[in-house]
Each structure stands twice: as structure tokens, then as C-alpha cells.
Amino acid sequence: MGSQGGFGQSKEFLDLVKSIGEARSKSEEDRIILGEIETLKRRIVEPDIPKRKMKEYIIRLVYVEMLGHDASFGYIHAVKMTHDDSLLLKRTGYLAVTLFLNEDHDLIILIVNTIQKDLRSDNYLVVCAALNAVCRLINEETIPAVLPQVVELLGHAKEAVRKKAVMALHRFYQKSPASVLHLISNFRKTLCDKDPGVMGATLCPLFDLVTIDVKSFKDLVISFISILKQVAERRLPKSYDYHQMPAPFIQIKLLKVLALLGSGDKQASEQMYTVLGDVFKKCDTSCNIGNAVLYECICCVSCIYPNTKLLETAADAISKFLKSDTHNLKYMGIDALGRLIKISPDIAEQHQLAVIDCLEDPDDTLKRKTFELLYKMTKSTNVNVIVDRMIDYMISINDNHYKTEIASRCVELAEQFAPSNHWFIQTMNKVFEHAGDLVNIKVAHNLMRLIAEGFGEDDDTTDSQLRSSAVESYLRIIAEPKLPSVFLQMICWVLGEYGTTDGKYSASYITGKLCDVAEAYSNDETVKAYAITALMKLYAYEIAAGRKVDILPECQSLIEELSVSHSTDLQQRAYELQALIGLDACAVESVMPSDASCEDIEIDKSLSFLNHYVQESLEKGAQPYIPESERTGMLNISSFRNEDHHEASMHGLRFEAYELPKPMVPSKSPVTYTPSTELVPVPEPSYSREVHTSTAVPSISNSGSTELKLRLDGVQKKWGRPSYSSGSTSTSESSSQKTVNGVAQTESVSTSTSRAQATSSFDLKKPQVEISPEKQRLAASLFGGPIKTDKRPTSSKVVKSSSHATEKPPVAKAADTASEKSTPVQPPPDLLDLGEPTVTSSAPLIDPFKQLEGLLDQGENVSAPNHGAVNANKASDVMSLYVEIAASGQSGGAVNPVPTNGDDMLSGLSGMGIRTASPGGPAGSSPLSKGPNLRDALEKDALVRQMGVTPTSQNPNLFKDLLG
Amino acid sequence: MGIRFILMVNKQGQTRLAQYYEYLTLEERRALEGEIVRKCLARTEQQCSFVEHRNYKIVYRRYASLFFLVGVDNDENELAILEFIHLLVETMDRHFGNVCELDIMFHLEKAHFMLEEMVMNGCIVETSKSNILTPIQLMEKSS
């Protein structure tokens, strides 16, 4: 207990800690802290506060901030404390400052000077404290102020200083690589430092450097290898051992660096093989740390140029991980499998059951890791099973962060590996339905494009089948409540384009549905815009086809509602629709051609079709166009005039006509906005099909001159529907994506020669999964087939999967029984339970000290007998016996520090307790040192009690040993 | 950068030590700590000691009533971090002797000093217990 120094803390501080410790709720804690803030505000400004007292105040401030309250009123006092001569006070000051301030805080400048002074100190501990502060507080601007001193300290006599100087330089590199680029060679020097601590620290900056620039450090491969070899051969001081492993944390760091250096470099990798094999062998797989090193070895082996023997060793290690009972090791196994699978894809097959176990485990972490693995091993043969699973999982979780991630993965996999268009649409529907608001809007646009363009096949019937099935599925889904906006937009678009194409549904049926949508989502203007545009398209097709258009009453009321909408966009669309209905079939056909969404639109960027008009206007005395670069403020006036002039002509607002390139009515086109400069930067190429079809109308019916009203800054952003700008893809982009789509298609076509067949096989498979030997089926569909189906055409897919299912069971069972057999033999290498004496079954693990505690409790605090009772329950009979003995020896003087006889007895007992506990205890700590410590602890406990902190029912845990 | 933060939080969700290696505002810290603790408390002993949270991975370990939580980057070796936690507890145990929650509360600064020796810039720099504790013991002697 020498380290305790009798606490030396004031009653006030102890009371504060005590009350925080006993607080039962956050609000109670907050109340205490708010009171504390008031106290500190008063006290800390008092004159002549003794230094010790000040240190306590500073720590109380740390408490205030740690518990979530603002302590900025005291920052300056922490800064002042860094000036103190006493090392303890100085370091406390630095600590508080690093906890309180970020590197850009105004007060930092007051500390730089102190840091500079301390870096020059004769006391190496002061230098170390300053270097700690350097790592936390120095920002890009202040680096030059301390850099020369830090570099000098790299050669300091004390290894602790050298180590921290290395880290300070590392920090500078993180903050501003340019500032220390000329000093990189220093890291090479410190890597060879005779002190392992300095060497180990140097690995941190070197890892960062190698990550960025592998080539420049290839010469260090030999050094890293030889260091790793020495570490593995236990040449480092014993104090670096951890649970019998030699310097495992340094080994792990070295393996990480080697992985980077050996990646894609055969020569470098070959140098590593021997030492990697050695490290593999020397890992103690019965403890966590051994497995941690082992895992890092696997990562390294799967990263460097492959070596068959090492890969086999890695595969063996992985299978041990996967067969383990502890979730942590399974998790590491799944992760390692995901890494190794890139090099040897067939390795997953032998672990299929383990993988499926993990997939179905209730533990979310494990499940997610397994999904990550599945994501990595997805092929066109198993994509439907994997994506189905992912979607099911996606539906089941609430965490939006992960939902977004998994949704985008589903989309990615579906786009890449879709066995059929039909499946793709169905899958996307599910994704949109359940995570529509989380997926990128681009995904929706891609899907619309796919439906419009098909997969680029020549066969038109499959495309129209695709559209029909999309329409059908959307009509089914549309009635569901609360669909995401993006999904509804897409549905409206598809229904508008293709709702009546196959003649299965009447226009009035579809329009009715669209009106329902517009009504149900009346707050969503984007959806309403899409819906009314879809209505327009449907009516246009009807008119063009020569059929009489019956506008449903609900449509009529929708149009009326929207024509007085606050949204000018909706208003415009409503007016456009009204105007369109009044036109004859021929005009409508040319305005709104059926299924023309894929047609390329030529854009005349120079607007040459307006030349005539411009000429005319100039002759009438209009101002000539001045290029933006030559313009000054004077232009505003003239444009205002123009604006006024044209305003009268229309009441409906139009702002996208400018984007419209179709040279249909050149004579009528609004040239007048030539001087209206702000409209020029309209992103011409970026409009979607949606825009093009809808704007075709106004170019005829409206003069379009009202455009000028929109000559306002930021018009496009403010008024344009977000879907216009963000959703619209530039023409060039769309063509390039088309080819991407085409590529993806050729891939999937080869796997599914007949779409219908593929889907039927999928449909068949799914119910099968539900049947009894469910896992094996799943295994077969996940892992089975990939190799074989590659060789054979997919026509026999159904047969294949079922044959696999019959093939697998024996193997699977063998693996299963093997793992079952092995489990009882293997002692569970779980060190985690260490800290939980209540969980471990062995009774002696319970610290006798705690028994005493409970006893004291009973003696002096009758009101809280619970604690003792609980402890007694936990203990075995033997323990309760101890308690009785102790009780008899102690009943009188409970308030005093523990009587000596009780103490002796206890230390005797504790010796026993410890000795029995040690097999399960932390292997590193020697039992001998624990014995006396227990006595210390007892004294400590007594002291605390004197201070007034006693274990009550409110705070029993405060006294519990962390290491049981 | 490896380690983003180290937290010690008890079963009631009360923070006992917090060290962040990247700057977060008070509000962000408060929210983050609340979310993480809720997540970890909901887990059983048998489940993994790792939890994903936003863009962090949390490696946690429970000792008596105290949770040690370390937030790391995605490419960190989780098992190693788990053992790092244990090393930290062993180190505190060597210093305090049968370390308990109250030791950390009464000697918050010392617990921080130990962390300062072990972790810099979010990297594990020192794992030798004697190297970690020597400066702290020397400092105590001098004052």
C-alpha cells in the first residue's frame, strides 16, 4: 500500500467521490456535480490556495468534465498548474489540460512556452511529462516551436525520453507530414535502439509511413524480420512477456508492418516465410494473447505473396478458431476466413456448418461479421440465398447506420450478380420497401434505367416482361402503408411509363392508384410531382392512342389542388397536365412520345437555334450578350427591365425550359434571357428523363418567357426538386453506366440462360431451406456448387443443389461430431471470466477480504445487511465458516481499523484463497506479491472507512476487486 | 490511428475514467458514452466482447462491476485489444494492490498517468509493467 501514501486527500474530496460513487441515477449524479461546480467556482478563485489543495480542485474539475458538465471556468487554473515546480503538480496540470483542451484552444498558446522550458529540464520525468503534452496539444502551427528540441531528445540518455520523443515526432507526422518529412530517417535509427521500448514505439510511426509509401521502406524488411525473430526467441527482457508470450503486442505490430511490406512482393515475402512459420508454431493457442498473435499471423500470411505451407497452417488455425466454444475466437475465425478466402476460395467449404452456425447465432456482432464474410464470397450461384438472408436481417434491425450499410451491400451484390431481371426487381423492391430512405438516390435511378433500358438485350419480349413484372409488383406494393419516398417516386415513374403498356391494366385503374398515392403522401411534394407527371404520361398515351380520356373525379380534384399548390413546381405540372389534355392526338404524340425515356436527346449547347431571335432582338435595340467574364454590376438593370417586359405573358412558372434542347419550336423559344446571366450556369447536360418528358409540354403551350422571373441566385437549388438535380444523371454518365450495366449483364446471362428457369429454381430452393435439415441445404446453396457449376451449364441448377445437399451431410456430420468430441477435452481458454468471480464456479476464487467486508458491514451498518447476505450466498459453506470465525474475532471493534488478530487470520486465509485461485488467475502476476497486497488492501479499506466511505447496499461494487 | 478512446464505466452507466485520442465535444462524448454503455450492458457473457458502433468497434471487458471499453478502428486486432485491457487492469492491480473501482475514483490522475505511459497517439507504446509504473512511482517518491 506504499503507493497509496495514505491518500493525502481532503475529507471534502473523499466526500465528493463517495457521493458520486453512491449516486443511483444520472440525475442524482448531475445534481451532485452541479453543486460541485458552484463550490469550485467560489473556491478556486480564493487567494493563496495551497498547491495540494489546488491539485485537488483540478482533479475535481476533471470529474466535472468527465461526468458531462462544462468546467471551462477552471481551465486557466489547470494551465497555471503546468508552470508549477513540483513534478506531481506539473504532470497533473498537463493531464488536466490535455483532457480539457483540444489542440486549437486559445489557451494552448500559454502552455507552449512552459512546454519548451520543460523539454529542456534536467529531470527526465519533467521532460517526459512535457512530451506527453506535446503529443496532445501541439498543432500544426506550433510544431516549429518545439520541433528542434524534440529531435534533440531522440538522442537523450534516458530510454523513456527517447520513446516519447519518437511518439511526439509521430504525432507531428500525423498532424502535418510535411513538417517532419526531412526527419523520417530518424525513425530508422530509433528502430535499432537498444531499448525495446523505443524500438516498439518506433513501429507506430513506421507502420503509418509504410502504409502510405511501401516502396521506400523495402530495405527495412530484413530489420523487421530479424526483430520479430529475436522477439519470438524471447530475447527481449522478461518484463515484456505477457501471459508467457514474449512481447506479443510488439509481435503484432511487426506482423502488421510485414503484411504491408510483403503484399504483392514475392521477394520480400519469401524472406518472411521462415520467421512467420516460427511465430505460428510458438503461439500458445490456449490463451487469448496467443490467439491474437496467431490471428495477426493469418492476416499477414493472407496479405503477402502466398505460400502453400503457410496457407495450410493458417487454414488449420482458422478451423481451430471456428471450432472454439468462445464467441470471440469464432469471430476472429470468421474474420480470418474472410481474409484467406481471397487467396484460397475453396477453404470456406470445409467450414460451411461453422459459418452457418455463426450466421444464425443470436449474437449480433458475430452475425454481422458472418455477413461480411458472405458478402466477400458471393457469386452468381449463391447470390440469391445470401442477399435474401441479408435482407431478412436488414428488416430485423433498427440500427440505421448498419441498415444503410447492409442495404447498399445488397444492392451492390444484386447489381453485380443478379441471376435474372425478375429476381433483381424483386430484391430491389424489398430493399426499397424496408430501407428506401437510407439507400442512395442513385440506386433508384439505376433501377429506373434498368427497367427502361432492359439489360441491353436484343430481345424485346424479355424487356417487356421485365416491365410488366415490375408494374405488377408495384401495383401490389403500392397499397402498403408508409413506403419510403424514394421507392414511391420510382413506383410512380414506372407506372407512368409502363403502367398501361402491356394492356393488362386500364388507364383509369392506374391513374386511380396514382391519385391514391398522391393523396396518401400529401406531405411529400416530390412524390406528388412524380405522381402527377405519371398521370400526364398516362393521359398522353391514351390521347395519342385515340382513346377517349375519362378523368376520374379524384384526378380532377388532385389537379385542382395542385394547381393552387404553394409549390410552384407542382403548380406548373398541374397546368401542364391541364394544357396537355386539351391538345389533339397528334400534338400529344409529339410532345409526349410513348416509351421515349431512353431516347437520346441532342443538346445544342450553343443554342444556335436562337440565333435568329437574337438577331431580331438586337435589331430592335436589345442589349447584346456580354460574356460573364466581361460583365460588371451594370447588367442588373437591363435584366430587370427585360423581366418586367415579359412577366405579363404567363402566370405559370417555368424554370427548366432552358434545359430543353428539343428544337421543336425555335421561333417561340425564349431568347430574351440572353442577358439574364445567372441562368447561364444551369447544368445543361444534367436532367433526367423525368424532366425531359414533362418539359416537352410547356415548350409548346407556354411561351416560356416567364423563365426570366427565376433570374435569382441559387434558383436551381431552391426550387428544383432535389430529384431533378441530384437524381438526374448527365447524359455522358448514363451512357457509361449503361455499358457497366451491359457488362454486368453479360456475366449474369451466362449463368442464367433461361430467366424463367433460374427464378423457378430459386423459388424451389427457398421453401426447401425451410425443411428439416435446413442447415445443410443452406450450406449447399451457400458453398456448394460454385466450383462445379462453373464447369457445367446452369441448366441443371436445381439438380445440382439437391445433389449437393445429399452429398454434404456425411462430411458435415463428421465435422460436427469431431467438434463435439473435441470440446470436452479442450479446457475453455476463456480468460474473460477471470474478472467475474460470481460466474466462475470455483468458490475459493471469492476473495475472503470481501467476506470480511460484508461482515464489517453487518457490524457497523446494521441498516444494510444485504451486502453481507449476498456475499454469504455467493460463498460456499467453507466461506461462511470463515465469516463466522471472523465475526467472533471482531464483533466488538468494528469501527476501528481491523484488529490485528483478524488481520493475521485473514492474511492466512487470503494466502489460501490466492493459492487456489492462481490457476485460473492472471498467469503473469505472482501469487507472492498478492499476499501482502491483500493486507494492504485491508488497511486501505479501513482507511477509506475512517474517511466515511463504507460499503453500503448502494455501493458494494466500489469495493470489489477488479481482478477476482 | 488504432485506439480512439478508452472508457471505464460501471454497471450503472457512470463514467469512471474517460480518455479520448481524438477531440469530441462534451455533448458528443456524453451521447457516445450513453449509447455504447447501453449496447454493451445488453449483451450476455457468452457473446463476443466486440460490438460495432457507428464507425467504431468497441472492445470491452468486464471486471466486477466495471466495464473497460476501448473504441478502435476497423482494422485493429480485437483480441489484442482485449488483452491490452487486461494488461491495463493487471498493471493497476500491481500498483494499487487488489485494485477496485474506488481506487480508480480516488486516484483518477494515476490511472490516467498509467494510460499515458501505455498509449500515445492512439497507439500502444509500452507494455512492460515496470516501465509503465516506474515513472509514476518515482514521481510519488519525489513529492
mmCIF file of N, CA and C in Angstrom, chain A residues 178-236:
data_model
loop_
_atom_site.group_PDB
_atom_site.id
_atom_site.type_symbol
_atom_site.label_atom_id
_atom_site.label_comp_id
_atom_site.label_asym_id
_atom_site.label_seq_id
_atom_site.Cartn_x
_atom_site.Cartn_y
_atom_site.Cartn_z
ATOM 1 N N ALA A 178 4.318 17.168 -43.836
ATOM 2 C CA ALA A 178 5.364 17.957 -44.481
ATOM 3 C C ALA A 178 6.374 18.490 -43.476
ATOM 4 N N SER A 179 5.904 18.748 -42.255
ATOM 5 C CA SER A 179 6.790 19.388 -41.284
ATOM 6 C C SER A 179 7.922 18.472 -40.831
ATOM 7 N N VAL A 180 7.750 17.178 -40.977
ATOM 8 C CA VAL A 180 8.788 16.268 -40.465
ATOM 9 C C VAL A 180 9.341 15.340 -41.543
ATOM 10 N N LEU A 181 8.991 15.604 -42.792
ATOM 11 C CA LEU A 181 9.420 14.684 -43.852
ATOM 12 C C LEU A 181 10.937 14.509 -43.873
ATOM 13 N N HIS A 182 11.661 15.593 -43.569
ATOM 14 C CA HIS A 182 13.114 15.512 -43.603
ATOM 15 C C HIS A 182 13.670 14.754 -42.402
ATOM 16 N N LEU A 183 12.791 14.364 -41.483
ATOM 17 C CA LEU A 183 13.259 13.716 -40.260
ATOM 18 C C LEU A 183 12.939 12.224 -40.219
ATOM 19 N N ILE A 184 12.361 11.736 -41.322
ATOM 20 C CA ILE A 184 11.918 10.344 -41.353
ATOM 21 C C ILE A 184 13.067 9.383 -41.032
ATOM 22 N N SER A 185 14.264 9.750 -41.475
ATOM 23 C CA SER A 185 15.392 8.829 -41.284
ATOM 24 C C SER A 185 15.645 8.558 -39.801
ATOM 25 N N ASN A 186 15.186 9.489 -38.961
ATOM 26 C CA ASN A 186 15.366 9.265 -37.525
ATOM 27 C C ASN A 186 14.662 8.002 -37.043
ATOM 28 N N PHE A 187 13.538 7.709 -37.683
ATOM 29 C CA PHE A 187 12.804 6.510 -37.271
ATOM 30 C C PHE A 187 13.607 5.253 -37.576
ATOM 31 N N ARG A 188 14.351 5.292 -38.669
ATOM 32 C CA ARG A 188 15.204 4.144 -38.970
ATOM 33 C C ARG A 188 16.236 3.938 -37.881
ATOM 34 N N LYS A 189 16.719 5.076 -37.368
ATOM 35 C CA LYS A 189 17.727 4.981 -36.300
ATOM 36 C C LYS A 189 17.100 4.412 -35.025
ATOM 37 N N THR A 190 15.951 4.986 -34.645
ATOM 38 C CA THR A 190 15.361 4.561 -33.376
ATOM 39 C C THR A 190 14.826 3.135 -33.454
ATOM 40 N N LEU A 191 14.592 2.654 -34.670
ATOM 41 C CA LEU A 191 14.163 1.255 -34.794
ATOM 42 C C LEU A 191 15.258 0.329 -34.266
ATOM 43 N N CYS A 192 16.488 0.768 -34.397
ATOM 44 C CA CYS A 192 17.610 -0.048 -33.941
ATOM 45 C C CYS A 192 18.049 0.329 -32.536
ATOM 46 N N ASP A 193 17.247 1.100 -31.830
ATOM 47 C CA ASP A 193 17.589 1.487 -30.461
ATOM 48 C C ASP A 193 17.793 0.244 -29.599
ATOM 49 N N LYS A 194 18.703 0.374 -28.670
ATOM 50 C CA LYS A 194 18.973 -0.812 -27.849
ATOM 51 C C LYS A 194 17.849 -1.098 -26.861
ATOM 52 N N ASP A 195 17.032 -0.091 -26.620
ATOM 53 C CA ASP A 195 15.916 -0.302 -25.696
ATOM 54 C C ASP A 195 14.688 -0.801 -26.464
ATOM 55 N N PRO A 196 14.133 -1.936 -26.022
ATOM 56 C CA PRO A 196 12.989 -2.481 -26.765
ATOM 57 C C PRO A 196 11.774 -1.555 -26.746
ATOM 58 N N GLY A 197 11.658 -0.742 -25.694
ATOM 59 C CA GLY A 197 10.527 0.183 -25.628
ATOM 60 C C GLY A 197 10.593 1.212 -26.743
ATOM 61 N N VAL A 198 11.786 1.735 -26.976
ATOM 62 C CA VAL A 198 11.951 2.723 -28.034
ATOM 63 C C VAL A 198 11.707 2.065 -29.393
ATOM 64 N N MET A 199 12.258 0.868 -29.549
ATOM 65 C CA MET A 199 12.056 0.140 -30.805
ATOM 66 C C MET A 199 10.555 -0.095 -31.027
ATOM 67 N N GLY A 200 9.878 -0.571 -29.972
ATOM 68 C CA GLY A 200 8.453 -0.883 -30.107
ATOM 69 C C GLY A 200 7.644 0.352 -30.466
ATOM 70 N N ALA A 201 8.004 1.477 -29.841
ATOM 71 C CA ALA A 201 7.287 2.718 -30.146
ATOM 72 C C ALA A 201 7.525 3.138 -31.587
ATOM 73 N N THR A 202 8.742 2.936 -32.067
ATOM 74 C CA THR A 202 9.068 3.350 -33.433
ATOM 75 C C THR A 202 8.214 2.613 -34.462
ATOM 76 N N LEU A 203 7.746 1.433 -34.082
ATOM 77 C CA LEU A 203 6.921 0.679 -35.031
ATOM 78 C C LEU A 203 5.641 1.443 -35.378
ATOM 79 N N CYS A 204 5.157 2.278 -34.450
ATOM 80 C CA CYS A 204 3.914 3.011 -34.720
ATOM 81 C C CYS A 204 4.073 3.982 -35.889
ATOM 82 N N PRO A 205 5.066 4.910 -35.816
ATOM 83 C CA PRO A 205 5.224 5.787 -36.987
ATOM 84 C C PRO A 205 5.605 5.015 -38.245
ATOM 85 N N LEU A 206 6.428 3.999 -38.092
ATOM 86 C CA LEU A 206 6.840 3.264 -39.293
ATOM 87 C C LEU A 206 5.650 2.584 -39.959
ATOM 88 N N PHE A 207 4.744 2.084 -39.140
ATOM 89 C CA PHE A 207 3.548 1.463 -39.722
ATOM 90 C C PHE A 207 2.790 2.480 -40.581
ATOM 91 N N ASP A 208 2.607 3.679 -40.043
ATOM 92 C CA ASP A 208 1.912 4.725 -40.807
ATOM 93 C C ASP A 208 2.658 5.052 -42.089
ATOM 94 N N LEU A 209 3.975 5.173 -41.968
ATOM 95 C CA LEU A 209 4.772 5.543 -43.135
ATOM 96 C C LEU A 209 4.708 4.463 -44.206
ATOM 97 N N VAL A 210 4.818 3.216 -43.774
ATOM 98 C CA VAL A 210 4.802 2.115 -44.736
ATOM 99 C C VAL A 210 3.427 2.021 -45.408
ATOM 100 N N THR A 211 2.385 2.301 -44.642
ATOM 101 C CA THR A 211 1.043 2.257 -45.214
ATOM 102 C C THR A 211 0.937 3.187 -46.415
ATOM 103 N N ILE A 212 1.560 4.346 -46.288
ATOM 104 C CA ILE A 212 1.438 5.343 -47.347
ATOM 105 C C ILE A 212 2.414 5.081 -48.485
ATOM 106 N N ASP A 213 3.611 4.673 -48.134
ATOM 107 C CA ASP A 213 4.643 4.530 -49.157
ATOM 108 C C ASP A 213 5.459 3.265 -48.886
ATOM 109 N N VAL A 214 5.023 2.172 -49.462
ATOM 110 C CA VAL A 214 5.677 0.888 -49.184
ATOM 111 C C VAL A 214 7.091 0.874 -49.750
ATOM 112 N N LYS A 215 7.213 1.375 -50.942
ATOM 113 C CA LYS A 215 8.463 1.182 -51.683
ATOM 114 C C LYS A 215 9.692 1.699 -50.945
ATOM 115 N N SER A 216 9.519 2.844 -50.284
ATOM 116 C CA SER A 216 10.690 3.447 -49.656
ATOM 117 C C SER A 216 11.210 2.672 -48.454
ATOM 118 N N PHE A 217 10.445 1.691 -48.017
ATOM 119 C CA PHE A 217 10.862 1.009 -46.796
ATOM 120 C C PHE A 217 11.159 -0.467 -47.004
ATOM 121 N N LYS A 218 11.268 -0.853 -48.266
ATOM 122 C CA LYS A 218 11.530 -2.268 -48.544
ATOM 123 C C LYS A 218 12.843 -2.729 -47.912
ATOM 124 N N ASP A 219 13.786 -1.780 -47.791
ATOM 125 C CA ASP A 219 15.080 -2.166 -47.233
ATOM 126 C C ASP A 219 14.973 -2.558 -45.760
ATOM 127 N N LEU A 220 13.870 -2.174 -45.118
ATOM 128 C CA LEU A 220 13.733 -2.490 -43.689
ATOM 129 C C LEU A 220 13.161 -3.886 -43.444
ATOM 130 N N VAL A 221 12.747 -4.557 -44.528
ATOM 131 C CA VAL A 221 12.145 -5.889 -44.365
ATOM 132 C C VAL A 221 13.047 -6.765 -43.513
ATOM 133 N N ILE A 222 14.337 -6.760 -43.866
ATOM 134 C CA ILE A 222 15.296 -7.591 -43.137
ATOM 135 C C ILE A 222 15.305 -7.227 -41.652
ATOM 136 N N SER A 223 15.325 -5.926 -41.374
ATOM 137 C CA SER A 223 15.363 -5.494 -39.970
ATOM 138 C C SER A 223 14.129 -5.980 -39.223
ATOM 139 N N PHE A 224 12.953 -5.759 -39.830
ATOM 140 C CA PHE A 224 11.721 -6.183 -39.151
ATOM 141 C C PHE A 224 11.726 -7.686 -38.894
ATOM 142 N N ILE A 225 12.184 -8.425 -39.907
ATOM 143 C CA ILE A 225 12.211 -9.874 -39.754
ATOM 144 C C ILE A 225 13.141 -10.269 -38.610
ATOM 145 N N SER A 226 14.302 -9.642 -38.564
ATOM 146 C CA SER A 226 15.241 -10.059 -37.530
ATOM 147 C C SER A 226 14.739 -9.654 -36.145
ATOM 148 N N ILE A 227 14.041 -8.496 -36.081
ATOM 149 C CA ILE A 227 13.476 -8.112 -34.774
ATOM 150 C C ILE A 227 12.413 -9.123 -34.354
ATOM 151 N N LEU A 228 11.546 -9.453 -35.311
ATOM 152 C CA LEU A 228 10.470 -10.401 -34.984
ATOM 153 C C LEU A 228 11.071 -11.725 -34.511
ATOM 154 N N LYS A 229 12.135 -12.132 -35.179
ATOM 155 C CA LYS A 229 12.789 -13.393 -34.824
ATOM 156 C C LYS A 229 13.309 -13.321 -33.385
ATOM 157 N N GLN A 230 13.968 -12.205 -33.087
ATOM 158 C CA GLN A 230 14.511 -12.068 -31.734
ATOM 159 C C GLN A 230 13.408 -12.046 -30.689
ATOM 160 N N VAL A 231 12.327 -11.349 -31.014
ATOM 161 C CA VAL A 231 11.219 -11.281 -30.057
ATOM 162 C C VAL A 231 10.657 -12.682 -29.827
ATOM 163 N N ALA A 232 10.442 -13.386 -30.941
ATOM 164 C CA ALA A 232 9.852 -14.721 -30.833
ATOM 165 C C ALA A 232 10.771 -15.671 -30.062
ATOM 166 N N GLU A 233 12.057 -15.408 -30.153
ATOM 167 C CA GLU A 233 13.007 -16.272 -29.440
ATOM 168 C C GLU A 233 13.264 -15.790 -28.015
ATOM 169 N N ARG A 234 12.436 -14.923 -27.551
ATOM 170 C CA ARG A 234 12.487 -14.448 -26.168
ATOM 171 C C ARG A 234 13.781 -13.732 -25.826
ATOM 172 N N ARG A 235 14.257 -12.950 -26.740
ATOM 173 C CA ARG A 235 15.486 -12.215 -26.423
ATOM 174 C C ARG A 235 15.174 -10.889 -25.734
ATOM 175 N N LEU A 236 13.920 -10.511 -25.664
ATOM 176 C CA LEU A 236 13.553 -9.269 -25.001
ATOM 177 C C LEU A 236 13.475 -9.482 -23.501
#
